[in-house]
CSV table of C-alpha atoms in Angstrom, one decimal:
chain,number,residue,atom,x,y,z
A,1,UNK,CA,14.3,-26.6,25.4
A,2,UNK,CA,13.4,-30.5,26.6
A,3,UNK,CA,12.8,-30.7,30.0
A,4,UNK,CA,16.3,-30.3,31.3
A,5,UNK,CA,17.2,-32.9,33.5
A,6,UNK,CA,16.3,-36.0,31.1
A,7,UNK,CA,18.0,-34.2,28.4
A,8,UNK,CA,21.4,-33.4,30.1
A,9,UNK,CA,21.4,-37.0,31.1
A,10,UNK,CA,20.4,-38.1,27.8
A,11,UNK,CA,23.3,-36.4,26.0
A,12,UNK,CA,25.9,-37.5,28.6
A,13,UNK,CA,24.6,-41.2,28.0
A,14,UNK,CA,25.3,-41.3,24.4
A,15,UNK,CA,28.2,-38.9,24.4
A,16,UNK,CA,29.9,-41.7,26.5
A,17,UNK,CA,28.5,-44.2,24.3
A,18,UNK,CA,30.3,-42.1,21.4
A,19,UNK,CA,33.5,-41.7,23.1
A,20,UNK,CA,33.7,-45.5,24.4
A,21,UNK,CA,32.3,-47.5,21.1
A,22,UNK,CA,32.9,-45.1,18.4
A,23,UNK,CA,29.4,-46.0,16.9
A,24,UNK,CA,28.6,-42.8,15.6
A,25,UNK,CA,28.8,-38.7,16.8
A,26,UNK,CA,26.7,-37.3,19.5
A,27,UNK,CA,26.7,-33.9,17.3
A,28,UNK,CA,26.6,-34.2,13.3
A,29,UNK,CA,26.9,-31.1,11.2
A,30,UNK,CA,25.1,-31.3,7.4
A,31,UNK,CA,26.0,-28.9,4.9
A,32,UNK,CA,23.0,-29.8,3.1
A,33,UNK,CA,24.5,-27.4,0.0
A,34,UNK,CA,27.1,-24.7,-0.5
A,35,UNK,CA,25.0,-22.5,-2.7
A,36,UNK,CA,24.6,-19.2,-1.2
A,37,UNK,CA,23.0,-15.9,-2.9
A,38,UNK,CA,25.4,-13.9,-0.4
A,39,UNK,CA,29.3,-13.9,-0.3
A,40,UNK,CA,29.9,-12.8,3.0
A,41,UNK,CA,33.8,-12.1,4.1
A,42,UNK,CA,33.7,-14.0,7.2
A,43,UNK,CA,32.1,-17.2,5.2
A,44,UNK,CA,34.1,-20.5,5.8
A,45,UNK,CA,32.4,-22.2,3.0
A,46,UNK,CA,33.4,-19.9,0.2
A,47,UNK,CA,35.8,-22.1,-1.6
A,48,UNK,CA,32.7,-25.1,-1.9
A,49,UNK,CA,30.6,-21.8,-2.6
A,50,UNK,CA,32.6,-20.9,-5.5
A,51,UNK,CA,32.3,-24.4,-7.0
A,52,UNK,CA,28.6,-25.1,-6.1
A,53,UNK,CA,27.0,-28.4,-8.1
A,54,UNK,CA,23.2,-28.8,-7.4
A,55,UNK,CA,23.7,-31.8,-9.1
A,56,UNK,CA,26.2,-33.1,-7.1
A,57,UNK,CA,24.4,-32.7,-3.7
A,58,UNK,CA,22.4,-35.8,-2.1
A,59,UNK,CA,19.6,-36.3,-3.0
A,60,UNK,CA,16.1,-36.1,0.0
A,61,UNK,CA,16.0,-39.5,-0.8
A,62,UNK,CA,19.8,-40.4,0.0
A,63,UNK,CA,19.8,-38.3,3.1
A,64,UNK,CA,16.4,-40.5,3.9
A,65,UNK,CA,18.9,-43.4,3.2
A,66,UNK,CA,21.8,-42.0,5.5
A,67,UNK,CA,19.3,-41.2,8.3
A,68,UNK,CA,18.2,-44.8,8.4
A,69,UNK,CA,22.3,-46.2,8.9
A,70,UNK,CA,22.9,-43.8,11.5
A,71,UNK,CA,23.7,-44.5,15.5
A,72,UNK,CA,21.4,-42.9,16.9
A,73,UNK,CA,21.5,-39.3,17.5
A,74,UNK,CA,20.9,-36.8,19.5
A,75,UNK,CA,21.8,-33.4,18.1
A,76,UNK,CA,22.1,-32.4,14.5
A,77,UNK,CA,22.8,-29.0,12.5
A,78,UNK,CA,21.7,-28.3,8.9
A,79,UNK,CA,23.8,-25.3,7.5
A,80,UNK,CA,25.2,-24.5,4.2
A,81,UNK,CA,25.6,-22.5,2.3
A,82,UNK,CA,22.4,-21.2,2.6
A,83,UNK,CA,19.9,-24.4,3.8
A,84,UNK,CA,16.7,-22.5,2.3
A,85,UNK,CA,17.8,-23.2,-1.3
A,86,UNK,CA,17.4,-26.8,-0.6
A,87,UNK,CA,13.5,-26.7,-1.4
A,88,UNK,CA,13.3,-30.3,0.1
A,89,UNK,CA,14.8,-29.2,3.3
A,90,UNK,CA,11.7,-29.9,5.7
A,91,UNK,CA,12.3,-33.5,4.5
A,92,UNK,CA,15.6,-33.7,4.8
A,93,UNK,CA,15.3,-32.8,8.5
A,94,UNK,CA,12.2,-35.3,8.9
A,95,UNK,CA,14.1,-38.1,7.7
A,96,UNK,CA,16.7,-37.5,10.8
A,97,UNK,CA,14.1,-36.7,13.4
A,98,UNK,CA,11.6,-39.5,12.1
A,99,UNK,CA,14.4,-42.2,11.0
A,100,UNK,CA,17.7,-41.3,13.0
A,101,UNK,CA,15.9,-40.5,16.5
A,102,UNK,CA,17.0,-36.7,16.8
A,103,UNK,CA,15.4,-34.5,18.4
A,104,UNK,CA,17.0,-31.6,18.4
A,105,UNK,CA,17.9,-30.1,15.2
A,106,UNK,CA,19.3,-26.6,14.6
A,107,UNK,CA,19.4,-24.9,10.9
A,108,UNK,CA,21.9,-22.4,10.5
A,109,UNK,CA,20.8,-19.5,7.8
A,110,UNK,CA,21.4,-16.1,6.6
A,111,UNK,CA,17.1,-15.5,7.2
A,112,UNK,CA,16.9,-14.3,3.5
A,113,UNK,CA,13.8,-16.4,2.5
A,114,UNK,CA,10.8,-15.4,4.7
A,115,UNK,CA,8.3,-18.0,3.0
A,116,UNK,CA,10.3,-20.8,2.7
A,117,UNK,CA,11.3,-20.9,6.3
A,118,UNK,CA,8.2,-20.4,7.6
A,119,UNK,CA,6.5,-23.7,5.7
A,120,UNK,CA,9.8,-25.1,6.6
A,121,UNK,CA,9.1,-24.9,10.4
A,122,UNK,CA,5.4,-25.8,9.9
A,123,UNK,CA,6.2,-28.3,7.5
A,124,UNK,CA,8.8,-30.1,10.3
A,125,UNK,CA,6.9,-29.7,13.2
A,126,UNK,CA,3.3,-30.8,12.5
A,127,UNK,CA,2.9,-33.9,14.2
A,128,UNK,CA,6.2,-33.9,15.7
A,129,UNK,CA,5.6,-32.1,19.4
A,130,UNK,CA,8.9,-34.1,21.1
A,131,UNK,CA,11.0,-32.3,18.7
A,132,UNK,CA,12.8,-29.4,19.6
A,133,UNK,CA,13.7,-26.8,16.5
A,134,UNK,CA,16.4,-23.9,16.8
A,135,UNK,CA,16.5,-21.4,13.8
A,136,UNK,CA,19.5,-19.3,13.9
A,137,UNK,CA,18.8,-16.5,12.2
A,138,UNK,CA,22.6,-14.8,10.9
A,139,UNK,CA,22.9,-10.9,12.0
A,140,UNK,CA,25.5,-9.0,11.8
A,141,UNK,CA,24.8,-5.5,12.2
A,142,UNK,CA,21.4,-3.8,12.8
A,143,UNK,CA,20.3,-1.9,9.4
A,144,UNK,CA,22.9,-0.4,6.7
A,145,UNK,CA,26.2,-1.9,9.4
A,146,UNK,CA,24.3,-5.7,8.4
A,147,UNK,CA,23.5,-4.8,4.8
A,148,UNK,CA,28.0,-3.8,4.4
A,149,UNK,CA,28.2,-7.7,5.5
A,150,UNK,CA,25.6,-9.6,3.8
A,151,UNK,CA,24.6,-6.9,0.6
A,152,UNK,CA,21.8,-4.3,0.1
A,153,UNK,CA,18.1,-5.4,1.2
A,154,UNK,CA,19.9,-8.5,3.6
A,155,UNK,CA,18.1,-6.7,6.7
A,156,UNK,CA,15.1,-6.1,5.5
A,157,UNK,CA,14.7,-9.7,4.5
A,158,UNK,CA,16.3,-11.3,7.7
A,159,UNK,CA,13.7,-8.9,9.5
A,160,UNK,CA,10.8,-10.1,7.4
A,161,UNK,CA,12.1,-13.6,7.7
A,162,UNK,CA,12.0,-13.2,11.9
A,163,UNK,CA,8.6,-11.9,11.7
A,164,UNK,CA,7.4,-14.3,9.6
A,165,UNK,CA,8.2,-17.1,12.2
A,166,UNK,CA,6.5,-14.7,14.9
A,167,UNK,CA,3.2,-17.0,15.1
A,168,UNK,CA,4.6,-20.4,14.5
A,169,UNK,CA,6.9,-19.8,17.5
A,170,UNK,CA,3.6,-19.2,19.2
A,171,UNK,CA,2.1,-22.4,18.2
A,172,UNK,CA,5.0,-24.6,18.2
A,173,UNK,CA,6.2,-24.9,21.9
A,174,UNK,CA,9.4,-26.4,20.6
A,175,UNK,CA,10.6,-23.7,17.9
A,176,UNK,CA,13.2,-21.2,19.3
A,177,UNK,CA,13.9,-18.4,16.7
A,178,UNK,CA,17.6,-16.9,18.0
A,179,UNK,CA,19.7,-14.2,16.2
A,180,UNK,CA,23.3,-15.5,15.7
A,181,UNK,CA,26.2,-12.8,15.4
A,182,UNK,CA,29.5,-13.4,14.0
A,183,UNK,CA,32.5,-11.7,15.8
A,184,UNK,CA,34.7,-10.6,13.9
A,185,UNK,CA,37.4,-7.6,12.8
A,186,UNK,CA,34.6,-6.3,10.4
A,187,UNK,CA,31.6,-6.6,12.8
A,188,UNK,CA,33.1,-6.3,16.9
A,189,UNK,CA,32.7,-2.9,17.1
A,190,UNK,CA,28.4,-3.4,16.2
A,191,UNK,CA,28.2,-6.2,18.4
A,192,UNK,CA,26.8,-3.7,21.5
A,193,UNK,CA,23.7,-2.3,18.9
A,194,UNK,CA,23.2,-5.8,17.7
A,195,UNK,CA,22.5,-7.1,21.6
A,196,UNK,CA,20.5,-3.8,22.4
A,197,UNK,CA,18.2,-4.7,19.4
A,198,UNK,CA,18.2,-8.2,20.4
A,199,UNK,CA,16.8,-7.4,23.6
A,200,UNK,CA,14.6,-5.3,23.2
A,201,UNK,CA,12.6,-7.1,20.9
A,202,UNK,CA,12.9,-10.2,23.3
A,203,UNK,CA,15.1,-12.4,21.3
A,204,UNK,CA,18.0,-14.5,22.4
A,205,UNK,CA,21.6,-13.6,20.8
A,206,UNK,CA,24.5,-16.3,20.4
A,207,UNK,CA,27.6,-15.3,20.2
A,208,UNK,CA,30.8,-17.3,17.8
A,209,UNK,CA,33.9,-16.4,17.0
A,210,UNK,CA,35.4,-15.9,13.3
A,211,UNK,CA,37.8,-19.0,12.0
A,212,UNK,CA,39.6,-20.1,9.5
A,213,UNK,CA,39.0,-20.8,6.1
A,214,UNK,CA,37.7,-17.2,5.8
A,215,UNK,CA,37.3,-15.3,2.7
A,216,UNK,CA,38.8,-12.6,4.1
A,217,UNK,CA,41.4,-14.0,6.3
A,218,UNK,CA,41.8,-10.0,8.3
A,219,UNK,CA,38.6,-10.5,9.1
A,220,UNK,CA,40.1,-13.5,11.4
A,221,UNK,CA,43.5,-11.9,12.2
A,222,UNK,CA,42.2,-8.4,13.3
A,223,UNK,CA,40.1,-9.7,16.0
A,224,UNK,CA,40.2,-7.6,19.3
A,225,UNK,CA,39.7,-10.2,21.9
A,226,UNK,CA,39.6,-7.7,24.5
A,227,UNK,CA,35.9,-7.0,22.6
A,228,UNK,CA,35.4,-10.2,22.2
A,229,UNK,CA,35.6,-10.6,25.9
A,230,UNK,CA,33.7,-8.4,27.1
A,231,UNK,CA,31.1,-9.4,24.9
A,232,UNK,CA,30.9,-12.8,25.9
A,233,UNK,CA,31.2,-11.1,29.7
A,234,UNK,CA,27.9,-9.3,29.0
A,235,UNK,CA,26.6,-12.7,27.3
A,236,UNK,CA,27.2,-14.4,30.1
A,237,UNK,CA,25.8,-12.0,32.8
A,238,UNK,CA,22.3,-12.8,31.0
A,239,UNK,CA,22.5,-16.2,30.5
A,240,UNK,CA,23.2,-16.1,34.9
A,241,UNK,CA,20.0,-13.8,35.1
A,242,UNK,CA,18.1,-16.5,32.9
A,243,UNK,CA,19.7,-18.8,35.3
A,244,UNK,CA,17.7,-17.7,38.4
A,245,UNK,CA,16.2,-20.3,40.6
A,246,UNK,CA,17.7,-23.1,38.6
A,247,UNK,CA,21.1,-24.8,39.4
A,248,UNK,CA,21.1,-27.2,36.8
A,249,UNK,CA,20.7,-24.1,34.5
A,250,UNK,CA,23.3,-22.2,36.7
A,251,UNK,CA,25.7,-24.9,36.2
A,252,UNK,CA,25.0,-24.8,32.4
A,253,UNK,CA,25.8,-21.0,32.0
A,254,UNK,CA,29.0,-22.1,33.9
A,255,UNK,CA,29.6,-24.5,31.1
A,256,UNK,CA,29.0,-21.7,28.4
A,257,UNK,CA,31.7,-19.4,30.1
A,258,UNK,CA,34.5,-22.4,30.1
A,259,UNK,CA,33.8,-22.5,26.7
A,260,UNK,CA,34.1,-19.2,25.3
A,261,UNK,CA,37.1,-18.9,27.3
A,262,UNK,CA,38.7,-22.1,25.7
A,263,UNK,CA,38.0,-20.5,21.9
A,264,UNK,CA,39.6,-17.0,23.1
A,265,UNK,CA,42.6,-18.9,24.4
A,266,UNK,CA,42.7,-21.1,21.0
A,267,UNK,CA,42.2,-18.1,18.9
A,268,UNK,CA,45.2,-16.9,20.7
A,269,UNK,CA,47.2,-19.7,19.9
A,270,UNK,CA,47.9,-20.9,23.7
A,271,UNK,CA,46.2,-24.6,24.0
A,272,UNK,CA,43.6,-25.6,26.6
A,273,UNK,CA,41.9,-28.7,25.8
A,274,UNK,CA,44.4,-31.6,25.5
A,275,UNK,CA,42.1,-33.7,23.7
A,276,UNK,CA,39.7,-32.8,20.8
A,277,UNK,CA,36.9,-35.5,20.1
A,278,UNK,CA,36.4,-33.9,16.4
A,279,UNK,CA,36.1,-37.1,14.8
A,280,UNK,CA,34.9,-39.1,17.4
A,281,UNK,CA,32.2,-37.3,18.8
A,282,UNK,CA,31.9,-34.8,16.6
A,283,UNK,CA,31.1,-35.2,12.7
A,284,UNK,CA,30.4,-33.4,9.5
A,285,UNK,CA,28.8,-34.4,6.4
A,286,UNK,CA,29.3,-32.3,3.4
A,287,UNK,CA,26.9,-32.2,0.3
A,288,UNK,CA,28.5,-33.9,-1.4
A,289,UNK,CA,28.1,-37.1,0.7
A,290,UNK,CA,31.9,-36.8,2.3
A,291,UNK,CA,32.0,-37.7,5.9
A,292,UNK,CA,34.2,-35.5,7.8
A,293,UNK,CA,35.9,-34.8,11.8
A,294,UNK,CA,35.3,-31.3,11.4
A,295,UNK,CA,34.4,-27.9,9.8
A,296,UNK,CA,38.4,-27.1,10.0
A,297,UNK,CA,41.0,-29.8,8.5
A,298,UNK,CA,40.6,-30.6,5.0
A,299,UNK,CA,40.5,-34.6,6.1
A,300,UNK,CA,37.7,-37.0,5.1
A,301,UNK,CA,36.6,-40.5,5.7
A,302,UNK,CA,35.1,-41.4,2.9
A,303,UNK,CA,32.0,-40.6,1.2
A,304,UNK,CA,28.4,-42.4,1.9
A,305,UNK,CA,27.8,-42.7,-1.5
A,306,UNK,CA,30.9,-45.7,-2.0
A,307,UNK,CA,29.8,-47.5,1.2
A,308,UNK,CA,25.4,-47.6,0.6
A,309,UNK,CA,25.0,-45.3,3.4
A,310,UNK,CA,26.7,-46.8,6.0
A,311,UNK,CA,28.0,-44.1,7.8
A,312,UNK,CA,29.0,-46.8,10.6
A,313,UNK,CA,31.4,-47.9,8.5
A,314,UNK,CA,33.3,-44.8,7.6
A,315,UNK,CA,32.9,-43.8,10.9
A,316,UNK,CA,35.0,-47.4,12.5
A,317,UNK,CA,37.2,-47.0,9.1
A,318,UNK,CA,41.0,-46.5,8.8
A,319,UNK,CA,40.5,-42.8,7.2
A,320,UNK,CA,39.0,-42.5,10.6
A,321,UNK,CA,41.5,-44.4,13.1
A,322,UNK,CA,44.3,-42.5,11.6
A,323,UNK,CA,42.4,-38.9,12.0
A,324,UNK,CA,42.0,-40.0,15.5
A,325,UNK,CA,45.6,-41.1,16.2
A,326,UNK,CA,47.2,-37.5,14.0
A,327,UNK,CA,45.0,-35.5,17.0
A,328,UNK,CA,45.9,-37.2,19.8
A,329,UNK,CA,49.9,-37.3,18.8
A,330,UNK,CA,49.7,-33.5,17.6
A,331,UNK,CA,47.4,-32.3,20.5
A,332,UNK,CA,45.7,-30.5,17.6
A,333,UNK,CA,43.3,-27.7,19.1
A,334,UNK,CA,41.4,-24.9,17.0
A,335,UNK,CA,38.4,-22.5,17.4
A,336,UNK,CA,36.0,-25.0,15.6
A,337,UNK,CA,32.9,-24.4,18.6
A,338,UNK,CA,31.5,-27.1,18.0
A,339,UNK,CA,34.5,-29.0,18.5
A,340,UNK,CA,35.5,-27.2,21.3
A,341,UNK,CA,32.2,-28.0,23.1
A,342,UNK,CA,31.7,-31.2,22.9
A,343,UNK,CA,35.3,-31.8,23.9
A,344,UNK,CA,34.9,-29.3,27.0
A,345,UNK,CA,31.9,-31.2,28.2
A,346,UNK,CA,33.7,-34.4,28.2
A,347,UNK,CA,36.5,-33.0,30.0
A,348,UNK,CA,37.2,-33.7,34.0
A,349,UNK,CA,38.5,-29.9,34.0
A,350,UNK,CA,35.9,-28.3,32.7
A,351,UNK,CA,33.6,-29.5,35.8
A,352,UNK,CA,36.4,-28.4,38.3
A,353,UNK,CA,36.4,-24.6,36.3
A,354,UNK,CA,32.3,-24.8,36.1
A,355,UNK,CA,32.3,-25.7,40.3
A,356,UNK,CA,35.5,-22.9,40.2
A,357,UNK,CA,32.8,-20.4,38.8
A,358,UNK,CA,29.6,-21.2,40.8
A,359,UNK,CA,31.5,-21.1,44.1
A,360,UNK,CA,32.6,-17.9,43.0
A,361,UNK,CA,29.3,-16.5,42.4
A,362,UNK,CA,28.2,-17.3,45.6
A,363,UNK,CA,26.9,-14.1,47.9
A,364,UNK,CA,29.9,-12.8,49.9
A,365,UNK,CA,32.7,-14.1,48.1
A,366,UNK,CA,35.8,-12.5,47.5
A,367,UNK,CA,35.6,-13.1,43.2
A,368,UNK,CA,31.9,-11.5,43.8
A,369,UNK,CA,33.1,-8.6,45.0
A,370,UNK,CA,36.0,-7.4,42.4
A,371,UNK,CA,35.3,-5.5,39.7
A,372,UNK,CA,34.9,-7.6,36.2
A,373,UNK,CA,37.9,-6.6,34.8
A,374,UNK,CA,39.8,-7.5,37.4
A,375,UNK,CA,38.9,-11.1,37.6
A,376,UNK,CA,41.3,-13.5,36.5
A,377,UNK,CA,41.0,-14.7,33.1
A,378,UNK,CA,38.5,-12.0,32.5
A,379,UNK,CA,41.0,-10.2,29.8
């Protein structure tokens, strides 16, 4: 991580920058492509997957082209698809970092091509020591329970692929290498042998929950939030221990809680958040060039292509007005995390329920002292 305190108020500088001018997103999602050598059933991207056109995807130099319109921004994500097909993917993230001003950037991928991530990482992050990489390594099972999601050999490879950023994680001070587990009906009941492994070898876990457009949509509707609760209850007890001496960070695992509690509720159907910022701090850009609220509605402002990169322009456009309007007449709410988030963080509530949760933890308290499941909102 950035040295916390400048970057916490850093992002709550241009979120409110985002929310008050509508200039541009504080968090952008690029699908840099929807090609994938796996067809996993919790996959959101199948249907683009299905209909995948290297030669419709932008180009390194259009994305160079895009990265210099853009705001500037703070946070970006580089998924797919699978982002390790794109063999011009260490440029791709350059041209943000070194022409958009991000410095964080975190690539989503399945951790099937051990070579190509690792010059990816040393490729990016030569000569760039303010910039802060996360690789988010899919897993979804340990051994044979992964290889029934992602196909025969998948393990092996997203193993090889972990080791094989072993040493530049030791030279890089700013590359994190976390596993990434996908709850859902076909993968809750592994999620206790994916943590132990996780562990043990020392590596973080994040946790998100299965949505919509699935492949399989069971493997949505046959979630047991009970799990999935006490999942993100044994999350969060680690995230507190990580915590320790640190009430900035303390304050942050509070944040993470709120959160996971807001998608359970969504997932559920009952609405928290009054107010999703999809669209206006939030954005998604698909590879095709089509500039997009979220991962979730099939809405689009336009693509970058018609308007020479000026993603400003789509972004202040009526496609974009009238996105904005539909969610704040509908109260539309979802489990898009992202989404959720951002919007979270930007919510009065949500530092009432994070000052709710500190006081609780406090020595001697009454909350301290029940037993988990008997917490309120606990499940």
């Amino acid at each position: 991580m950035p040295p916390l305190l400048p970057y916490v108020l850093r992002y709550g500088a241009y979120g409110l920058e985002s929310l008050l001018m509508k200039r541009g997103p504080l968090f952008l999602t690029v699908f840099v492509t929807a090609r994938c050598g796996l067809s996993c059933g919790h996959c959101l991207y199948a249907h683009a997957r299905r209909v995948a056109d290297p030669a419709r995807e932008l180009t390194l130099e259009e994305y160079r082209e895009l990265a210099r319109r853009l705001p500037r921004l703070p946070k970006l994500l580089l998924t797919g698809g699978e982002p390790f097909l794109r063999d011009d993917l260490a440029g791709i993230a350059a041209a943000f970092h070194d022409l958009a001003g991000v410095r964080q950037i975190t690539v989503a991928t399945a951790a099937q091509h051990p070579d190509r991530a690792r010059r990816f990482v040393q490729d990016l992050l030569e000569g760039r020591p303010d910039l802060t990489l996360e690789m988010q390594c899919s897993m979804d099972g340990v051994g044979p329970a992964h290889d029934r999601i992602r196909g025969v050999g998948a393990f092996d490879r997203l193993c090889a692929t972990v080791e094989a950023l072993g040493e530049p994680a030791k030279r890089y001070p700013g590359l994190e290498v976390r596993y990434n587990f996908t709850f859902s009906r076909a993968t809750q009941d592994a999620f206790p042998e994916v943590l132990r492994y996780a562990l043990e070898r020392g590596t973080r876990l994040d946790l998100v929950l299965v949505r919509p457009p699935t492949a399989d949509p069971t493997w949505v509707t046959g979630v047991d939030l009970g799990l999935y609760r006490a999942a993100v209850d044994r999350l969060q007890d680690l995230e507190v221990a990580r915590a320790a001496g640190s009430l900035l960070r303390r304050a942050l695992a509070e944040r993470v809680r709120v959160e996971r509690a807001i998608v359970a509720s969504h997932h559920e159907g009952r609405r928290v958040l009054d107010r999703c910022l999809a669209g206006t701090l939030v954005g998604v850009v698909d590879e095709t060039g089509e500039v997009r609220p979220c991962e979730m509605l099939p809405v689009s402002f336009g693509n970058v292509r018609d308007v020479d990169f000026d993603f400003g322009r789509l972004w202040a456009g009526p496609e974009a007005r009238a996105h904005r309007r539909f969610v704040r007449e509908t109260r539309c709410f979802c489990t898009f995390e992202t989404g959720v988030r951002t919007s979270a963080t930007f919510r009065p509530q949500t530092i009432v329920d994070m000052g709710v949760g500190l006081l609780k933890a406090l020595p001697g308290s009454l909350e301290a002292t029940l037993p988990r499941r008997s917490r309120p909102g606990t499940g």
